[in-house]
Short mmCIF file of C-alpha atoms (C1' of nucleotides) in Angstrom, two decimals:
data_model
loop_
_atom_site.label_atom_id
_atom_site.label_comp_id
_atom_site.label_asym_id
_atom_site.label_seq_id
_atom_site.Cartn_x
_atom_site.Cartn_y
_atom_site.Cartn_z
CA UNK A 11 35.58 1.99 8.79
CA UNK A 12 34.11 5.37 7.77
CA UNK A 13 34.70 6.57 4.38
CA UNK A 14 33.35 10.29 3.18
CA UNK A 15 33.58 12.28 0.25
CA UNK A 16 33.49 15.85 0.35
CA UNK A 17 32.72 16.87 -3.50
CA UNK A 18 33.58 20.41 -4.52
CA UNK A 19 32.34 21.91 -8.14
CA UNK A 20 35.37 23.97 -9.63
CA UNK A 21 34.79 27.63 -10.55
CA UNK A 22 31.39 26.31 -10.62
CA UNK A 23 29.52 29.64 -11.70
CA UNK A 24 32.09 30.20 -13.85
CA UNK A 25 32.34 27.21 -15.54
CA UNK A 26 28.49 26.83 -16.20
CA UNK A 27 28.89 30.54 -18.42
CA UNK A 28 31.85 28.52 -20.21
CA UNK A 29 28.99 25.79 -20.87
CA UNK A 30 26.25 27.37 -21.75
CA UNK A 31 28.72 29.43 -24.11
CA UNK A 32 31.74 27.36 -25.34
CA UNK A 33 32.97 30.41 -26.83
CA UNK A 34 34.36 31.64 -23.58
CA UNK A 35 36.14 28.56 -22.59
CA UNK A 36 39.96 29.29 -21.60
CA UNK A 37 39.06 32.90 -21.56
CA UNK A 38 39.09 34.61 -18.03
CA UNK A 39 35.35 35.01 -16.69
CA UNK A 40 34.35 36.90 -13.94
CA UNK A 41 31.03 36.34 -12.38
CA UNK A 42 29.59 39.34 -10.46
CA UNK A 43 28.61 42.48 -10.40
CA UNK A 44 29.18 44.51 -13.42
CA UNK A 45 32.48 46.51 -13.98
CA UNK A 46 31.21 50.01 -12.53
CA UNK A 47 28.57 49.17 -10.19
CA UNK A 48 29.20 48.55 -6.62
CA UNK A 49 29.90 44.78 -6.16
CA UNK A 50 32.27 42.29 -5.88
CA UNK A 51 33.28 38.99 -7.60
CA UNK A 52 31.35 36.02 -6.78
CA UNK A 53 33.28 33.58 -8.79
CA UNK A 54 36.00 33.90 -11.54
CA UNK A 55 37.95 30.88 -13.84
CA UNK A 56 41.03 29.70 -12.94
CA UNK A 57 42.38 31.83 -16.29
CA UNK A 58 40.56 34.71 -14.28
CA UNK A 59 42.73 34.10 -11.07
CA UNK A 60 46.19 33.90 -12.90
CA UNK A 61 45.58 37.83 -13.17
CA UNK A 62 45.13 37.89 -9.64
CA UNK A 63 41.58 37.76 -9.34
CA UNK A 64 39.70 35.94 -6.67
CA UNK A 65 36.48 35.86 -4.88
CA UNK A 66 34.87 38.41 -3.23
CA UNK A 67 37.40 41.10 -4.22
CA UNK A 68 35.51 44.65 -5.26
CA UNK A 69 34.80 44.57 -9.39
CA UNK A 70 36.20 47.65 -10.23
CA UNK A 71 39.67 45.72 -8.68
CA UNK A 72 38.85 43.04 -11.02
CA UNK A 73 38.49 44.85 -13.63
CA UNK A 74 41.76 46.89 -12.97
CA UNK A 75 43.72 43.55 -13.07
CA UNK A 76 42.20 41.78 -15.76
CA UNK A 77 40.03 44.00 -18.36
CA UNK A 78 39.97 41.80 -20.92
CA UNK A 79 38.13 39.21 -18.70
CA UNK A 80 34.41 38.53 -19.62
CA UNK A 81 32.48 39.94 -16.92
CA UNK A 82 28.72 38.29 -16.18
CA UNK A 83 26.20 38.84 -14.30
CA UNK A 84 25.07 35.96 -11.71
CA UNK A 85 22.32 33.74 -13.07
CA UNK A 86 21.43 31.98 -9.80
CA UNK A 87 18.34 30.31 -11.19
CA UNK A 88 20.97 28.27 -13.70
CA UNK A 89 23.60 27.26 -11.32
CA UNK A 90 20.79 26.15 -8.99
CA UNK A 91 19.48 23.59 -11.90
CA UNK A 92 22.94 22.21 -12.41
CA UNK A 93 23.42 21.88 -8.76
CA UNK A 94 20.66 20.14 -8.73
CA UNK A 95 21.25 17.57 -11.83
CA UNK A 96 25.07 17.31 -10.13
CA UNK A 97 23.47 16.58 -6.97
CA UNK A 98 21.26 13.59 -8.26
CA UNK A 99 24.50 12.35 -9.26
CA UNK A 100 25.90 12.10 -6.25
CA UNK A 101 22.66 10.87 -4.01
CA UNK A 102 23.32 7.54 -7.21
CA UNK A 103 26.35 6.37 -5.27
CA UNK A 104 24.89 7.15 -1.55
CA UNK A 105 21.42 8.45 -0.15
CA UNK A 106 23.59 9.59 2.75
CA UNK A 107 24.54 12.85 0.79
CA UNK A 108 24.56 16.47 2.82
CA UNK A 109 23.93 19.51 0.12
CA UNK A 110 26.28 22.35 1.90
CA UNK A 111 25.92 24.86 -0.66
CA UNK A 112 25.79 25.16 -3.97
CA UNK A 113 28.36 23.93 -5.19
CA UNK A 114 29.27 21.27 -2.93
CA UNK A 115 28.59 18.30 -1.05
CA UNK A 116 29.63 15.60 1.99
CA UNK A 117 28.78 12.12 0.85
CA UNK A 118 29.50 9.22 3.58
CA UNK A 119 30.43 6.13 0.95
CA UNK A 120 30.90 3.67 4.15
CA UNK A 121 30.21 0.67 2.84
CA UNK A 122 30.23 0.78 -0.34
CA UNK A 123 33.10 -1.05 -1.88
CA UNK A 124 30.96 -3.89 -3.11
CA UNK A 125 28.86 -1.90 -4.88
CA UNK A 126 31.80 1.04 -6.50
CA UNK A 127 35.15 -0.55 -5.30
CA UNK A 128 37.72 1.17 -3.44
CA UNK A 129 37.14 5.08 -2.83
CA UNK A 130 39.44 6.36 -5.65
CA UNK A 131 37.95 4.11 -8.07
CA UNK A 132 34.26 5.19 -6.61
CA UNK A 133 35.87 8.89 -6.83
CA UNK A 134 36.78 8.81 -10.25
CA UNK A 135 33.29 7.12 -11.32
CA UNK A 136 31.33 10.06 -9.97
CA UNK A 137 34.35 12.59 -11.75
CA UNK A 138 33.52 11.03 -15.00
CA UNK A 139 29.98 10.60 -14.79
CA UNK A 140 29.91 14.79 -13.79
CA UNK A 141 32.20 15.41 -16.56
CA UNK A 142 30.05 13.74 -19.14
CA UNK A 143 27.02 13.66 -18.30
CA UNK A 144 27.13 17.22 -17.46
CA UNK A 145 30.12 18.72 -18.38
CA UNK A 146 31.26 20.05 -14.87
CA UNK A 147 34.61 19.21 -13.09
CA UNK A 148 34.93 18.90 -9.65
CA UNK A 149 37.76 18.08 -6.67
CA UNK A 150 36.90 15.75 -4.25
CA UNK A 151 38.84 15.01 -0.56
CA UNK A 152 38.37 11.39 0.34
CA UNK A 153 39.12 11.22 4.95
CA UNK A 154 37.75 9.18 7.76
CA UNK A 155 35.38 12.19 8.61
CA UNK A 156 33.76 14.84 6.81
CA UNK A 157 36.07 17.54 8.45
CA UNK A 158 38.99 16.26 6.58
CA UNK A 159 37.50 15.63 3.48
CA UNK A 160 36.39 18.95 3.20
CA UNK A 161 39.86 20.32 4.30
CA UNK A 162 41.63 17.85 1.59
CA UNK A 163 39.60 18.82 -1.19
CA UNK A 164 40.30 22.27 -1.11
CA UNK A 165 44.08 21.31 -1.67
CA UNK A 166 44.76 20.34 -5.19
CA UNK A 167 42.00 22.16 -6.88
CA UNK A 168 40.73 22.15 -9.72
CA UNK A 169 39.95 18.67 -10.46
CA UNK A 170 42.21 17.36 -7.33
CA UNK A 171 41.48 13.91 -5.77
CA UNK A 172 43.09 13.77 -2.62
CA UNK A 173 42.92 11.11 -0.04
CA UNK A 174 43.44 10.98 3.82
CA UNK A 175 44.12 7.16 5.18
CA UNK A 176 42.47 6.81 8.26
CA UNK A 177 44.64 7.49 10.96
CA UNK A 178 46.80 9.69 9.01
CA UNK A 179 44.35 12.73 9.85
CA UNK A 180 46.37 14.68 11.87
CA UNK A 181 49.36 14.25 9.95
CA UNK A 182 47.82 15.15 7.30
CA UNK A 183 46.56 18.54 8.68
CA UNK A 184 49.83 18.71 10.36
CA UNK A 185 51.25 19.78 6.97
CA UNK A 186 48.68 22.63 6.04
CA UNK A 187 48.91 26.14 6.09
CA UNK A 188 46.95 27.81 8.80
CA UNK A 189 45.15 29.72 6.20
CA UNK A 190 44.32 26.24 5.16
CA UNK A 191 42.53 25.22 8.15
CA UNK A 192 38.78 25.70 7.88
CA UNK A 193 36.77 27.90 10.01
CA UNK A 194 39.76 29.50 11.14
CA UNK A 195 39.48 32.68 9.30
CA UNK A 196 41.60 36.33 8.55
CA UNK A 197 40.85 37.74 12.27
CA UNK A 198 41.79 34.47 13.91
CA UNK A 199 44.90 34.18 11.98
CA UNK A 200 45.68 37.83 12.98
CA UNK A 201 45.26 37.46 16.38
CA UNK A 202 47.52 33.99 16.16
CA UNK A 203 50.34 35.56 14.25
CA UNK A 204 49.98 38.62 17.28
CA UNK A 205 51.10 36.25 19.54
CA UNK A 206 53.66 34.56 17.45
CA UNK A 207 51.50 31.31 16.10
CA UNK A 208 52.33 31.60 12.42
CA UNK A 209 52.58 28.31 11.80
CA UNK A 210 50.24 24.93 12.17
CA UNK A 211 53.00 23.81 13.86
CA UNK A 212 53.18 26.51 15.79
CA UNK A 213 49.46 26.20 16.67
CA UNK A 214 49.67 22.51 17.49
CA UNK A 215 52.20 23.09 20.06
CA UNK A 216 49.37 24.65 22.36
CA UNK A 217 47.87 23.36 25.06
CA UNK A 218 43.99 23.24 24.85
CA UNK A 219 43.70 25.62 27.50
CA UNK A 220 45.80 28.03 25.73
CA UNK A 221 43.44 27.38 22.64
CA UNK A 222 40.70 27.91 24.78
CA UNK A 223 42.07 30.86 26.62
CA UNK A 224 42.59 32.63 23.13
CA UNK A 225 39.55 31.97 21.80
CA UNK A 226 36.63 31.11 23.96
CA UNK A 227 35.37 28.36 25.12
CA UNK A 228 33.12 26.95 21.81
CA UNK A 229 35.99 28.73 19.47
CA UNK A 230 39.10 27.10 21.14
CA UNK A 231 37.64 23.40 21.52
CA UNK A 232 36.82 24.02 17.17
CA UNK A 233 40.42 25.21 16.51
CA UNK A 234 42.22 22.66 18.81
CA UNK A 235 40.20 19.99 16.89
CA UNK A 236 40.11 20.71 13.79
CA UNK A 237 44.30 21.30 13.62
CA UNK A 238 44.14 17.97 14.54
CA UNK A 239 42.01 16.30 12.15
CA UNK A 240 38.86 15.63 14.72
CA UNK A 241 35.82 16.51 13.09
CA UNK A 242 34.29 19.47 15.13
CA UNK A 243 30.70 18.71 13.78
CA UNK A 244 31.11 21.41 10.92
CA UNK A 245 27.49 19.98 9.20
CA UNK A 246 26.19 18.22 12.46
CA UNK A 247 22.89 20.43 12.59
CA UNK A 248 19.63 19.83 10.51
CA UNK A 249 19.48 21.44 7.20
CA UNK A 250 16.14 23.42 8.02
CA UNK A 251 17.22 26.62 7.58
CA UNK A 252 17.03 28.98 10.64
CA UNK A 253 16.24 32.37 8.73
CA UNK A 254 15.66 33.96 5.88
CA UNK A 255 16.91 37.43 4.85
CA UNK A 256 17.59 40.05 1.85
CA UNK A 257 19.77 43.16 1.20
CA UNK A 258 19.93 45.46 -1.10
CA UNK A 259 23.27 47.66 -1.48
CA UNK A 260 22.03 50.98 -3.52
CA UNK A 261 23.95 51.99 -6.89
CA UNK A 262 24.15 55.52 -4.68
CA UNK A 263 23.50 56.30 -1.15
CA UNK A 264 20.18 56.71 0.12
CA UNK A 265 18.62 59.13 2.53
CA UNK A 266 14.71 59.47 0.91
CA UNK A 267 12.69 57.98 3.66
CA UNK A 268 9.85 56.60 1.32
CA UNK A 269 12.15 55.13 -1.03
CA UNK A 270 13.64 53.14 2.16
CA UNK A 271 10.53 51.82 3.00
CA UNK A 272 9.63 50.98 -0.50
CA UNK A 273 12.40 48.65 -0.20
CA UNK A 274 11.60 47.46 2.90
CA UNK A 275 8.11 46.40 1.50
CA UNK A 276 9.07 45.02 -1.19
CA UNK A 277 11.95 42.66 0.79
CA UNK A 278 8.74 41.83 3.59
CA UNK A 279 6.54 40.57 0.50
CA UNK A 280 9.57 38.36 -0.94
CA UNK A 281 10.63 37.17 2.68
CA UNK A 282 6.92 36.12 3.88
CA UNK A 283 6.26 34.69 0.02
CA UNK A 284 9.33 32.54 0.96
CA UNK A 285 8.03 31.58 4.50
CA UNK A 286 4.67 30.32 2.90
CA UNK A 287 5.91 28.54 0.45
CA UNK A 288 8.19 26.80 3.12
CA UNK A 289 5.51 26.31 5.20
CA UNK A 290 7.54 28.17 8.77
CA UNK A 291 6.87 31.15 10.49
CA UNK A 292 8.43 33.58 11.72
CA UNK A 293 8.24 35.88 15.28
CA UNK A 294 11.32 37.89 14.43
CA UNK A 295 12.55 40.81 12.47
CA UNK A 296 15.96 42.15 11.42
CA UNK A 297 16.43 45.36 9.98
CA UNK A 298 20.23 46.08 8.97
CA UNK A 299 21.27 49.54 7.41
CA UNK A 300 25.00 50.25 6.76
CA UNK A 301 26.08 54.10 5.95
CA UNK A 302 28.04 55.27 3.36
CA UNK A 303 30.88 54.89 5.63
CA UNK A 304 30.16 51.21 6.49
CA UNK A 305 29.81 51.49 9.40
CA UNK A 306 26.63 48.70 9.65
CA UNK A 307 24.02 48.13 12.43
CA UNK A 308 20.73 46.03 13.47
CA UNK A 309 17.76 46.61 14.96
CA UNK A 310 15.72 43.30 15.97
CA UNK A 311 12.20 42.80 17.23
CA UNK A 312 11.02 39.71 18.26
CA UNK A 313 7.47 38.50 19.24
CA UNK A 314 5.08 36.65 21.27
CA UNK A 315 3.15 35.75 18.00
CA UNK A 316 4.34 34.96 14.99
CA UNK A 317 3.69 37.50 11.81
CA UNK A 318 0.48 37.10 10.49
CA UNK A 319 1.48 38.70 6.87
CA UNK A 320 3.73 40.75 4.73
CA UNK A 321 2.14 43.71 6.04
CA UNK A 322 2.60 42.92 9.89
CA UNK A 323 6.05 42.41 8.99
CA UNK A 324 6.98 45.60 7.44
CA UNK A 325 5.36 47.87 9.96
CA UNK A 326 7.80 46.28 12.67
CA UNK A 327 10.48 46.66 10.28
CA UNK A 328 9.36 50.60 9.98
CA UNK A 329 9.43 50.92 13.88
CA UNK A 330 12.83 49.31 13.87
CA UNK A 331 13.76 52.10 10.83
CA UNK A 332 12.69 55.22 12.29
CA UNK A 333 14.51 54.12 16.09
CA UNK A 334 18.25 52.76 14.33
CA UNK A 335 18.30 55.65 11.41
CA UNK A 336 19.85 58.56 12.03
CA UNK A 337 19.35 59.96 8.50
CA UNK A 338 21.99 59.77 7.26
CA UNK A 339 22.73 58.47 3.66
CA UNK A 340 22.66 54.46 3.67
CA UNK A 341 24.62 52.67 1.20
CA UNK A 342 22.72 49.63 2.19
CA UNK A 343 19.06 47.94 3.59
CA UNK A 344 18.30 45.07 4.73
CA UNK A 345 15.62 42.58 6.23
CA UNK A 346 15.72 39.08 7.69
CA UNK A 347 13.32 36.98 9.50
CA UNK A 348 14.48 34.78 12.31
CA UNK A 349 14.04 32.15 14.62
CA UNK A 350 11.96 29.64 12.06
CA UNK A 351 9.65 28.13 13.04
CA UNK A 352 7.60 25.03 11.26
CA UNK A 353 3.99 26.52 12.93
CA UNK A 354 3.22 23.21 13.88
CA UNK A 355 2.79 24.00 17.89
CA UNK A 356 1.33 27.37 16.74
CA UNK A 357 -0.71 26.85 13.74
CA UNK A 358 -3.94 27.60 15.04
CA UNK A 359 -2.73 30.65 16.62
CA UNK A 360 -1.92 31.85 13.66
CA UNK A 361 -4.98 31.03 11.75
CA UNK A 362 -7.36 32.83 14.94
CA UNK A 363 -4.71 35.90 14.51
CA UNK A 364 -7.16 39.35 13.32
CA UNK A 365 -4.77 39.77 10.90
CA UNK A 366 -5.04 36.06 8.85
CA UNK A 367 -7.70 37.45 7.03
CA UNK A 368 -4.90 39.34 5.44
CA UNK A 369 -2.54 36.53 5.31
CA UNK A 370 -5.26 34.52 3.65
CA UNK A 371 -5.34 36.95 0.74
CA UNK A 372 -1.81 37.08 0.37
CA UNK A 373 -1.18 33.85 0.13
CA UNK A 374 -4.11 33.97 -2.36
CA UNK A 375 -2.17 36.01 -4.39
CA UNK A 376 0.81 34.04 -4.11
CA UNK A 377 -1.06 31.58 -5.70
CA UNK A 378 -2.49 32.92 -8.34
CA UNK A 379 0.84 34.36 -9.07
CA UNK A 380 2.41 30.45 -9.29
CA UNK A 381 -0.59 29.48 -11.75
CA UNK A 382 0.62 32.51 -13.87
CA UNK A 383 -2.42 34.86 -13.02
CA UNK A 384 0.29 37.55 -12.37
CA UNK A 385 1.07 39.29 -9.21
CA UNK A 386 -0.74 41.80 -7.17
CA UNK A 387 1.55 44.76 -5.89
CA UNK A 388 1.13 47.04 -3.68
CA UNK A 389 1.09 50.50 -5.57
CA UNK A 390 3.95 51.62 -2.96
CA UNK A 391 6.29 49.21 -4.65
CA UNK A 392 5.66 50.68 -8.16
CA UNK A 393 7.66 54.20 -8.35
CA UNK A 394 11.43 54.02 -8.47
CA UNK A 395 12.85 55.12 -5.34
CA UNK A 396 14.04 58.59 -7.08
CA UNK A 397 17.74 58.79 -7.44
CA UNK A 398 18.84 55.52 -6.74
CA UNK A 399 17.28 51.84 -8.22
CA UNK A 400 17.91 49.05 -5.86
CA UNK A 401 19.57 46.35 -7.26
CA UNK A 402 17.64 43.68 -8.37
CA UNK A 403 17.56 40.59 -6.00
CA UNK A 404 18.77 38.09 -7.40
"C1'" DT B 5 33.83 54.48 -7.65
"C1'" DC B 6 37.26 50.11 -2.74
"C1'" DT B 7 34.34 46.73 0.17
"C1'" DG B 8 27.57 41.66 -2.55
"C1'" DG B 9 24.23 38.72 -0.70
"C1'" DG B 10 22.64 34.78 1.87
"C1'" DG B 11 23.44 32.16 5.52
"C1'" DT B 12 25.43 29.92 10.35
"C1'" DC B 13 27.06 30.13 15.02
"C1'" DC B 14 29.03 32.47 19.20
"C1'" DT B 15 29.52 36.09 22.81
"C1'" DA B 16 28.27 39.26 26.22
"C1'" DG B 17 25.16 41.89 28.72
"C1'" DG B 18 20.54 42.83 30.52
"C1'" DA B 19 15.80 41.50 32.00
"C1'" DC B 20 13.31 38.42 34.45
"C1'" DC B 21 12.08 34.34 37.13
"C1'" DC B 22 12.69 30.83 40.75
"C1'" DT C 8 26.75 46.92 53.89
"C1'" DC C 9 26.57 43.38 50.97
"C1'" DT C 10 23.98 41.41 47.99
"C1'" DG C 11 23.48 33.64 45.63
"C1'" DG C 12 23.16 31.14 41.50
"C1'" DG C 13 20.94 28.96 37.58
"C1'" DG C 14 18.13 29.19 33.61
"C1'" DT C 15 15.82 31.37 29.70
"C1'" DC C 16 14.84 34.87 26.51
"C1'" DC C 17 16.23 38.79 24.08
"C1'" DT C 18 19.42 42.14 21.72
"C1'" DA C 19 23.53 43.78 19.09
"C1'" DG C 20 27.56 42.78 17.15
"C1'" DG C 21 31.07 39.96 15.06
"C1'" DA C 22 33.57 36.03 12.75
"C1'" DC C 23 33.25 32.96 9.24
"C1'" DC C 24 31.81 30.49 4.97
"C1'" DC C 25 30.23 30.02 -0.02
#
DNA sequence: TCTGGGGTCCTAGGACCC
DNA sequence: TCTGGGGTCCTAGGACCC
């Protein structure tokens, strides 16, 4: 019999700020962008969302509904440490434990009533051990897959323990909303409600076909599954992540060519510095600019060879600029790097490329820069783009 | 003063090859 | 005049999630 645990940290960046300062505990906190600047929330406490504040909604919103909220700016490296300490908790009551972000995790805990007893009890052992150890709370869905346990332990948040008997699955999602059904998000439900599915019980009275016929082949056989409590393979695929990317949306739009590229550079030396430290390379580049009007494109290059450098990269990334840009203002810049690659199968490629002499230095100075010898930069990156500062990545 | 940033996966069309 | 079918790679865009 297959037991999971799908673990969920409540509010999680905003209950670290009520940690690491008690004096904002019951207040409303609202992680994000700063009340003023172009940005959203990120995450907000539940005294936050009784004004009507949620995730993801613009700040100056947030600040409109709830002004006497503390508003803080996202310290990533922080949550990351407690994710990590929460984490370690977790891999104590089974090695078989998927990180899906953050702030959560899918544990499988078959097998392991001798050791913790039944899942609640097991459930409530890793609730008190987060709680006290670290001073976190969390929700945690309890299924025969890890579909359902995530689905369940989104329902009774915060600090919800909800479990789903095996063979009670589909009853179970049977009694959700639709907006409750994972994966099936605000354009989906739209185009369900269009043709008069407003309901999970509406949506369970399709055929496959039908499902299929709505939404694709791939699309329908998720949605047909998951209303019914079959796991569609939501964390099936290897962790290794597939690409690596960074934006930058500007305090005020942006039509100064050089301080464009600037960016640009400075986003190819982070997004290679992350590639060597991984250890994967990368034959792909993504430019993405969005105008003030958001209307948001791409521009893509890929490679026979992988990039040799930080260099390398940003000269495609110019090319791909000065084809895609129109001139106009851009409210936003971006760069990814796609289609990872470990460098086994190419590795001496790579290391015969002209341009690894540059590499080599680079990663030279990525070095030094670890053992504290500070970092070289590229005099481009030092003037402020004039008029507008890109926010700093965070 | 509307609308972040970092990811994943899917689709659809075109190029190209056999 | 009509004109295969499959497979792979690539590109651009879009939906979704945290």
């Amino acid at each position: 019999m297959s037991v999971f645990f799908h673990i969920d940290l409540d509010a999680f960046f905003a209950s670290v700020e009520a940690l690491d300062d008690p004096s904002l505990a019951g207040r409303p906190i609202v992680v994000g962008a700063a009340p003023g600047q172009r940005g959203v929330v990120s995450t907000c406490s539940y005294e936050a969302r009784r004004f009507g504040v949620h995730s993801a909604m613009p700040i100056s919103e947030a600040y409109r509904l709830c002004p006497q909220a503390a508003f803080l700016p996202v310290r990533m490296g922080r949550y990351a440490e407690l994710s990590s300490r929460v984490m370690s908790v977790f891999e104590d009551f089974t090695p078989d434990t998927i990180r899906v972000s953050i702030d959560e995790a899918s544990l499988d805990m078959s097998g392991t009533e001798l050791l913790w007893g039944v899942p609640v009890r097991a459930a409530e052992a890793i609730r008190d051990r987060i709680r006290d150890e670290i001073g976190l709370s969390i929700s945690v869905g309890i299924a025969p897959n890890r579909y359902v346990a995530k689905v369940a332990s989104g329902t009774m948040k915060p600090a919800g323990l909800v479990v789903v008997e095996e063979g009670g699955e589909a009853e179970f999602m049977s009694g959700l909303r639709l907006k409750d059904l994972w994966g099936v998000g605000p354009k989906s439900r739209a185009r369900l409600e269009e043709l008069g599915v407003g309901t999970m019980e509406r949506l369970l009275a399709l055929s496959r076909e039908t499902v299929e016929s709505i939404f694709g082949k791939a699309g329908g056989e998720f949605v047909y599954e998951a209303a019914r409590g079959i796991d569609p393979g939501i964390y099936a695929s290897e962790s290794r992540s597939r690409s690596v990317s960074s934006e930058t949306t500007y305090e005020r739009d942006v039509s100064d060519v050089d301080a464009i590229e600037g960016t640009l550079l400075g986003m190819a030396e982070e997004l290679v510095a992350r590639l060597y430290a991984d250890g994967t390379i990368s034959r792909c580049v993504v430019v993405k600019l969005r105008y003030g009007d958001f209307e948001t494109l791409s521009a893509r290059e890929t490679r026979p060879e992988p990039f040799s450098g930080s260099s390398d990269v940003f000269e495609a990334a110019r090319g791909l600029l000065s084809r895609k840009w129109d001139g106009r203002p851009l409210r936003l810049v971006g760069l990814g790097l796609a289609g990872l690659d470990d460098g086994s199968r190419v590795q001496r490629s790579l290391f015969e490329d002209p341009g690894e002499r540059g590499a080599r230095v680079e990663r030279a100075g990525m070095d030094a820069a670890r053992r504290g010898l500070g970092r070289l930069t590229r005099a481009r990156l030092i003037p402020k783009p004039p008029g507008a500062t890109p926010r700093k990545p965070s």
